[in-house]
């Protein structure tokens, strides 16, 4: 873990967050500046700077992280498919719009209208 990293601090419960899911590996919480009616962030509890810092041996936990997403979306206000759904975003690097250097998935959803942009507001 990185001691200076905001999301590591949230993972250690040193900074409050509106947590909706926690297990041994992952934490999900509401984005503090939501870009949609539902806007969650899903992080691994261990420090990983971005998707670009993952390697083949990370595939198993990345798959587990990905597989949490549909239930998190459904359980936190995203509407059922096919009319509903959710958007999954992983901003990666400066030009990808990544501001916090700890890997996170944005899970966005809820009734439209909300931002049509591929990335949440910076
Ligand atoms: P990104 O631009 O992809 O790095 O996204 C970082 C996200 O973290 C933004 O959507 C911010 O609103 C969100 N954020 C920043 N600080 C906090 C915090 N303390 N709790 C929850 N979300 C946060
Ligand atoms: Zn971190």
XYZ file of N, CA, C and O and ligand atoms in Angstrom:
512
model
N 0.834 -1.209 0.000
C 0.000 0.000 0.000
C 0.863 1.251 0.000
O 1.941 1.277 0.594
N 0.354 2.264 -0.617
C 1.052 3.547 -0.642
C 0.467 4.447 0.443
O -0.728 4.696 0.476
N 1.308 4.940 1.317
C 0.796 5.703 2.459
C 0.221 7.044 2.059
O -0.607 7.597 2.773
N 0.637 7.581 0.920
C 0.149 8.890 0.510
C -1.054 8.822 -0.413
O -1.606 9.850 -0.768
N -1.428 7.641 -0.793
C -2.463 7.490 -1.820
C -3.859 7.626 -1.200
O -4.190 6.934 -0.236
N -4.681 8.498 -1.791
C -6.027 8.744 -1.257
C -6.846 7.457 -1.187
O -7.514 7.184 -0.173
N -6.815 6.673 -2.263
C -7.659 5.484 -2.262
C -7.093 4.398 -1.354
O -7.858 3.595 -0.795
N -5.782 4.349 -1.150
C -5.241 3.451 -0.120
C -5.747 3.878 1.257
O -6.080 3.025 2.092
N -5.824 5.183 1.478
C -6.323 5.669 2.774
C -7.792 5.306 2.959
O -8.207 4.934 4.051
N -8.570 5.406 1.894
C -9.972 4.978 1.978
C -10.032 3.475 2.243
O -10.812 3.012 3.078
N -9.176 2.716 1.562
C -9.166 1.257 1.761
C -8.790 0.896 3.201
O -9.250 -0.119 3.738
N -7.974 1.728 3.829
C -7.579 1.487 5.235
C -8.550 2.133 6.218
O -8.295 2.131 7.424
N -9.620 2.728 5.693
C -10.630 3.410 6.528
C -10.035 4.588 7.280
O -10.524 4.954 8.352
N -9.026 5.199 6.714
C -8.441 6.396 7.336
C -9.155 7.662 6.874
O -9.052 8.700 7.515
N -9.816 7.570 5.721
C -10.620 8.667 5.180
C -12.018 8.101 4.961
O -12.153 6.996 4.434
N -13.045 8.830 5.376
C -14.397 8.286 5.230
C -14.842 8.219 3.771
O -14.419 9.025 2.936
N -15.671 7.246 3.504
C -16.284 7.117 2.184
C -17.615 6.422 2.388
O -17.827 5.742 3.409
N -18.497 6.616 1.427
C -19.806 5.941 1.492
C -19.637 4.565 0.847
O -19.877 4.366 -0.341
N -19.200 3.640 1.659
C -18.838 2.304 1.174
C -20.097 1.481 0.926
O -20.999 1.441 1.769
N -20.138 0.826 -0.233
C -21.281 -0.037 -0.552
C -20.881 -1.506 -0.621
O -21.744 -2.384 -0.625
N -19.590 -1.777 -0.689
C -19.129 -3.168 -0.734
C -17.694 -3.236 -0.223
O -16.873 -2.394 -0.580
N -17.436 -4.231 0.598
C -16.057 -4.477 1.013
C -15.867 -5.974 1.188
O -16.691 -6.656 1.787
N -14.775 -6.475 0.630
C -14.373 -7.854 0.911
C -12.865 -7.852 1.093
O -12.254 -6.782 1.253
N -12.251 -9.007 1.122
C -10.816 -9.072 1.401
C -9.975 -8.335 0.371
O -8.895 -7.828 0.681
N -10.469 -8.275 -0.852
C -9.669 -7.752 -1.962
C -10.091 -6.383 -2.479
O -9.257 -5.659 -3.028
N -11.378 -6.070 -2.356
C -11.922 -4.909 -3.064
C -12.809 -4.050 -2.170
O -13.365 -4.528 -1.174
N -12.916 -2.794 -2.587
C -13.794 -1.849 -1.904
C -14.555 -1.074 -2.975
O -13.965 -0.672 -3.998
N -15.831 -0.853 -2.745
C -16.627 -0.008 -3.634
C -17.310 1.062 -2.802
O -17.804 0.797 -1.703
N -17.317 2.287 -3.340
C -17.888 3.419 -2.612
C -18.414 4.444 -3.607
O -18.046 4.434 -4.792
N -19.250 5.341 -3.107
C -19.816 6.383 -3.962
C -18.752 7.420 -4.310
O -18.001 7.873 -3.434
N -18.733 7.810 -5.588
C -17.870 8.912 -6.000
C -18.344 10.187 -5.312
O -19.535 10.465 -5.230
N -17.399 10.979 -4.839
C -17.721 12.195 -4.092
C -18.308 13.278 -4.996
O -18.974 14.201 -4.505
N -18.092 13.162 -6.292
C -18.563 14.168 -7.256
C -19.259 13.437 -8.405
O -18.723 13.330 -9.508
N -20.459 12.921 -8.134
C -21.080 12.003 -9.105
C -21.400 12.656 -10.440
O -21.867 13.788 -10.494
N -21.129 11.909 -11.503
C -21.405 12.357 -12.867
C -22.670 11.715 -13.415
O -23.025 11.924 -14.578
N -23.369 10.943 -12.599
C -24.595 10.257 -13.009
C -25.384 9.966 -11.731
O -24.828 10.040 -10.623
N -26.666 9.618 -11.857
C -27.443 9.312 -10.645
C -26.804 8.225 -9.787
O -26.888 8.268 -8.561
N -26.192 7.248 -10.419
C -25.394 6.244 -9.706
C -23.952 6.410 -10.175
O -23.685 6.395 -11.388
N -23.036 6.622 -9.253
C -21.627 6.741 -9.628
C -20.794 6.138 -8.507
O -20.563 6.760 -7.460
N -20.371 4.914 -8.746
C -19.556 4.187 -7.776
C -18.122 4.097 -8.276
O -17.859 4.161 -9.478
N -17.219 3.920 -7.339
C -15.828 3.598 -7.661
C -15.521 2.246 -7.040
O -15.871 1.995 -5.882
N -14.877 1.388 -7.812
C -14.473 0.064 -7.337
C -12.960 -0.009 -7.411
O -12.377 0.250 -8.475
N -12.328 -0.328 -6.294
C -10.858 -0.358 -6.241
C -10.368 -1.687 -5.661
O -11.052 -2.302 -4.836
N -9.170 -2.098 -6.074
C -8.505 -3.163 -5.318
C -7.953 -2.536 -4.042
O -7.541 -1.371 -4.038
N -7.952 -3.290 -2.953
C -7.446 -2.729 -1.692
C -5.934 -2.540 -1.720
O -5.409 -1.676 -1.027
N -5.256 -3.345 -2.506
C -3.804 -3.156 -2.593
C -3.497 -2.096 -3.646
O -4.284 -1.877 -4.581
N -2.390 -1.426 -3.491
C -2.081 -0.308 -4.388
C -1.611 -0.795 -5.758
O -0.614 -1.504 -5.868
N -2.352 -0.376 -6.771
C -1.975 -0.579 -8.174
C -2.237 0.756 -8.835
O -3.336 1.306 -8.715
N -1.247 1.315 -9.510
C -1.380 2.694 -9.998
C -2.438 2.822 -11.081
O -3.207 3.786 -11.106
N -2.492 1.871 -11.980
C -3.471 1.949 -13.073
C -3.555 0.599 -13.757
O -2.761 -0.315 -13.477
N -4.474 0.516 -14.701
C -4.599 -0.708 -15.495
C -3.301 -0.984 -16.257
O -2.951 -2.142 -16.507
N -2.587 0.081 -16.595
C -1.332 -0.077 -17.330
C -0.222 -0.647 -16.453
O 0.841 -1.008 -16.967
N -0.457 -0.726 -15.160
C 0.535 -1.295 -14.236
C 0.183 -2.715 -13.830
O 0.696 -3.211 -12.833
N -0.700 -3.336 -14.568
C -1.029 -4.726 -14.286
C -0.273 -5.638 -15.247
O 0.164 -5.214 -16.320
N -0.113 -6.876 -14.832
C 0.671 -7.854 -15.584
C -0.159 -9.132 -15.714
O -1.208 -9.266 -15.078
N 0.310 -10.066 -16.534
C -0.479 -11.291 -16.723
C -0.853 -11.984 -15.413
O -1.961 -12.521 -15.284
N 0.019 -11.934 -14.426
C -0.308 -12.614 -13.163
C -1.407 -11.912 -12.371
O -1.881 -12.444 -11.369
N -1.808 -10.722 -12.800
C -2.923 -10.015 -12.160
C -4.279 -10.401 -12.750
O -5.317 -9.908 -12.300
N -4.248 -11.260 -13.745
C -5.489 -11.575 -14.462
C -6.589 -12.138 -13.578
O -7.765 -11.793 -13.760
N -6.235 -12.961 -12.605
C -7.272 -13.617 -11.802
C -8.010 -12.604 -10.926
O -9.250 -12.588 -10.884
N -7.274 -11.739 -10.231
C -7.999 -10.769 -9.378
C -8.684 -9.707 -10.222
O -9.750 -9.207 -9.834
N -8.111 -9.381 -11.394
C -8.804 -8.428 -12.275
C -10.136 -9.008 -12.752
O -11.140 -8.289 -12.829
N -10.144 -10.286 -13.026
C -11.397 -10.924 -13.442
C -12.394 -10.914 -12.287
O -13.584 -10.632 -12.489
N -11.913 -11.165 -11.068
C -12.830 -11.122 -9.926
C -13.391 -9.703 -9.739
O -14.565 -9.525 -9.424
N -12.535 -8.714 -9.932
C -12.972 -7.318 -9.800
C -14.055 -7.001 -10.840
O -15.104 -6.435 -10.528
N -13.780 -7.405 -12.070
C -14.741 -7.162 -13.157
C -16.073 -7.845 -12.881
O -17.148 -7.284 -13.129
N -15.995 -9.043 -12.332
C -17.218 -9.804 -12.121
C -18.068 -9.269 -10.975
O -19.230 -9.637 -10.842
N -17.505 -8.378 -10.151
C -18.312 -7.728 -9.116
C -19.236 -6.665 -9.694
O -20.241 -6.300 -9.073
N -18.881 -6.144 -10.869
C -19.511 -4.916 -11.361
C -21.016 -5.042 -11.585
O -21.779 -4.186 -11.106
N -21.517 -6.054 -12.286
C -22.966 -6.077 -12.543
C -23.799 -6.085 -11.268
O -24.815 -5.373 -11.188
N -23.405 -6.836 -10.277
C -24.183 -6.878 -9.032
C -24.075 -5.558 -8.277
O -25.065 -5.086 -7.702
N -22.891 -4.952 -8.273
C -22.760 -3.643 -7.627
C -23.680 -2.628 -8.284
O -24.334 -1.830 -7.599
N -23.705 -2.645 -9.618
C -24.576 -1.721 -10.341
C -26.036 -1.978 -9.977
O -26.767 -1.053 -9.594
N -26.447 -3.224 -10.052
C -27.852 -3.555 -9.796
C -28.256 -3.256 -8.357
O -29.366 -2.791 -8.090
N -27.348 -3.492 -7.434
C -27.679 -3.334 -6.009
C -27.646 -1.878 -5.554
O -28.020 -1.581 -4.411
N -27.151 -0.998 -6.408
C -26.986 0.389 -5.980
C -27.714 1.388 -6.871
O -27.333 2.548 -6.942
N -28.726 0.911 -7.559
C -29.632 1.846 -8.217
C -29.607 1.866 -9.726
O -30.423 2.564 -10.340
N -28.692 1.133 -10.354
C -28.745 1.054 -11.812
C -29.963 0.223 -12.206
O -30.285 -0.767 -11.551
N -30.610 0.632 -13.271
C -31.845 -0.033 -13.680
C -31.545 -1.326 -14.421
O -30.486 -1.467 -15.046
N -32.480 -2.281 -14.357
C -32.233 -3.579 -14.998
C -32.139 -3.481 -16.515
O -32.771 -2.623 -17.133
N -31.362 -4.360 -17.077
C -31.278 -4.475 -18.526
C -32.564 -5.114 -19.057
O -33.227 -5.813 -18.296
N -32.930 -4.894 -20.305
C -32.142 -4.201 -21.323
C -32.343 -2.686 -21.332
O -31.529 -1.973 -21.889
N -33.412 -2.182 -20.693
C -33.640 -0.733 -20.757
C -32.624 0.024 -19.904
O -32.232 1.132 -20.223
N -32.237 -0.573 -18.791
C -31.262 0.049 -17.902
C -29.848 -0.294 -18.335
O -29.556 -0.324 -19.528
N -29.013 -0.542 -17.364
C -27.625 -0.865 -17.681
C -26.690 0.000 -16.875
O -27.087 0.655 -15.907
N -25.425 0.000 -17.268
C -24.429 0.808 -16.581
C -23.266 1.047 -17.522
O -23.138 0.389 -18.558
N -22.426 2.010 -17.158
C -21.205 2.298 -17.915
C -20.026 2.010 -17.001
O -20.007 2.413 -15.833
N -19.033 1.328 -17.544
C -17.812 0.993 -16.803
C -16.648 1.743 -17.441
O -16.428 1.627 -18.645
N -15.934 2.529 -16.638
C -14.850 3.376 -17.149
C -13.618 3.189 -16.279
O -13.718 3.174 -15.044
N -12.473 3.052 -16.922
C -11.198 3.016 -16.193
C -10.265 4.036 -16.835
O -9.516 3.713 -17.772
N -10.332 5.272 -16.369
C -9.424 6.308 -16.874
C -7.989 5.895 -16.555
O -7.687 5.543 -15.412
N -7.137 5.963 -17.568
C -5.783 5.433 -17.402
C -4.763 6.426 -17.949
O -4.770 6.738 -19.142
N -3.933 6.962 -17.065
C -2.914 7.923 -17.466
C -3.489 9.323 -17.635
O -4.714 9.527 -17.609
N -2.580 10.269 -17.808
C -2.989 11.676 -17.849
C -3.959 11.949 -18.997
O -5.006 12.578 -18.804
N -3.645 11.467 -20.169
C -4.528 11.737 -21.306
C -5.789 10.887 -21.254
O -6.766 11.177 -21.955
N -5.787 9.878 -20.416
C -7.009 9.112 -20.173
C -7.903 9.772 -19.139
O -8.983 9.264 -18.845
N -7.421 10.869 -18.564
C -8.229 11.580 -17.574
C -8.085 11.053 -16.167
O -8.878 11.387 -15.290
N -7.055 10.241 -15.920
C -6.870 9.686 -14.578
C -6.267 10.736 -13.654
O -5.207 11.301 -13.944
N -6.970 10.994 -12.552
C -6.496 11.983 -11.590
C -5.976 11.338 -10.322
O -5.150 11.922 -9.630
N -6.462 10.176 -9.995
C -6.030 9.470 -8.793
C -5.310 8.201 -9.226
O -5.884 7.338 -9.903
N -4.048 8.132 -8.847
C -3.189 7.057 -9.342
C -3.286 5.796 -8.491
O -2.297 5.313 -7.924
N -4.503 5.315 -8.377
C -4.796 4.007 -7.777
C -5.909 3.448 -8.648
O -6.982 4.074 -8.759
N -5.672 2.321 -9.258
C -6.628 1.739 -10.195
C -8.052 1.786 -9.648
O -8.292 1.380 -8.508
N -8.963 2.292 -10.460
C -10.371 2.304 -10.057
C -11.254 2.199 -11.288
O -10.939 2.727 -12.346
N -12.359 1.494 -11.099
C -13.408 1.419 -12.108
C -14.509 2.394 -11.695
O -14.983 2.341 -10.551
N -14.905 3.269 -12.615
C -16.120 4.051 -12.423
C -17.287 3.196 -12.897
O -17.252 2.662 -14.012
N -18.317 3.083 -12.080
C -19.557 2.409 -12.471
C -20.642 3.476 -12.454
O -20.946 4.027 -11.387
N -21.160 3.791 -13.628
C -22.123 4.890 -13.753
C -23.432 4.364 -14.299
O -23.451 3.492 -15.187
N -24.531 4.915 -13.800
C -25.816 4.489 -14.311
C -26.939 5.306 -13.727
O -26.721 6.350 -13.112
N -28.145 4.821 -13.940
C -29.337 5.524 -13.496
C -30.058 6.165 -14.663
O -29.546 6.222 -15.786
N -31.239 6.647 -14.369
C -32.093 7.182 -15.427
C -31.438 8.367 -16.107
O -30.876 9.240 -15.457
N -31.562 8.390 -17.429
C -31.040 9.499 -18.228
C -31.983 10.690 -18.112
O -33.161 10.498 -17.813
N -31.531 11.926 -18.400
C -30.237 12.243 -19.002
C -29.123 12.390 -17.971
O -29.335 12.827 -16.861
N -27.927 11.966 -18.364
C -26.696 12.294 -17.677
C -25.596 12.304 -18.708
O -25.849 12.065 -19.887
N -24.403 12.631 -18.304
C -23.326 12.883 -19.250
C -23.212 11.807 -20.317
O -23.184 10.618 -20.009
N -23.160 12.256 -21.574
C -22.950 11.324 -22.669
C -21.467 11.098 -22.922
O -21.084 10.289 -23.756
N -20.646 11.829 -22.215
C -19.207 11.697 -22.441
C -18.721 10.333 -21.969
O -19.280 9.745 -21.051
N -17.645 9.881 -22.606
C -17.124 8.559 -22.273
C -16.472 8.565 -20.904
O -16.348 7.530 -20.271
N -16.056 9.729 -20.439
C -15.391 9.804 -19.145
C -16.166 10.739 -18.239
O -16.776 11.710 -18.707
N -16.171 10.470 -16.938
C -16.834 11.379 -16.011
C -16.142 12.739 -15.989
O -15.006 12.879 -16.447
N -16.839 13.699 -15.428
C -16.271 15.044 -15.311
C -14.948 15.005 -14.570
O -14.797 14.295 -13.589
N -13.989 15.773 -15.077
C -12.682 15.821 -14.423
C -12.784 16.670 -13.175
O -13.649 17.505 -13.047
P -10.212 9.699 -12.140
O -10.292 11.043 -12.795
O -10.607 8.573 -13.063
O -8.882 9.466 -11.456
O -11.346 9.693 -11.050
C -11.152 10.030 -9.726
C -12.517 10.117 -9.109
O -12.363 10.102 -7.697
C -13.303 11.396 -9.456
O -14.532 11.043 -10.093
C -13.513 12.055 -8.098
O -14.776 12.667 -7.987
C -13.367 10.897 -7.136
N -12.936 11.227 -5.788
C -11.948 12.062 -5.418
N -11.811 12.088 -4.080
C -12.747 11.247 -3.587
C -13.133 10.837 -2.277
N -12.508 11.298 -1.172
N -14.157 9.967 -2.147
C -14.801 9.500 -3.236
N -14.484 9.830 -4.495
C -13.474 10.696 -4.674
Zn -3.248 3.430 -3.513
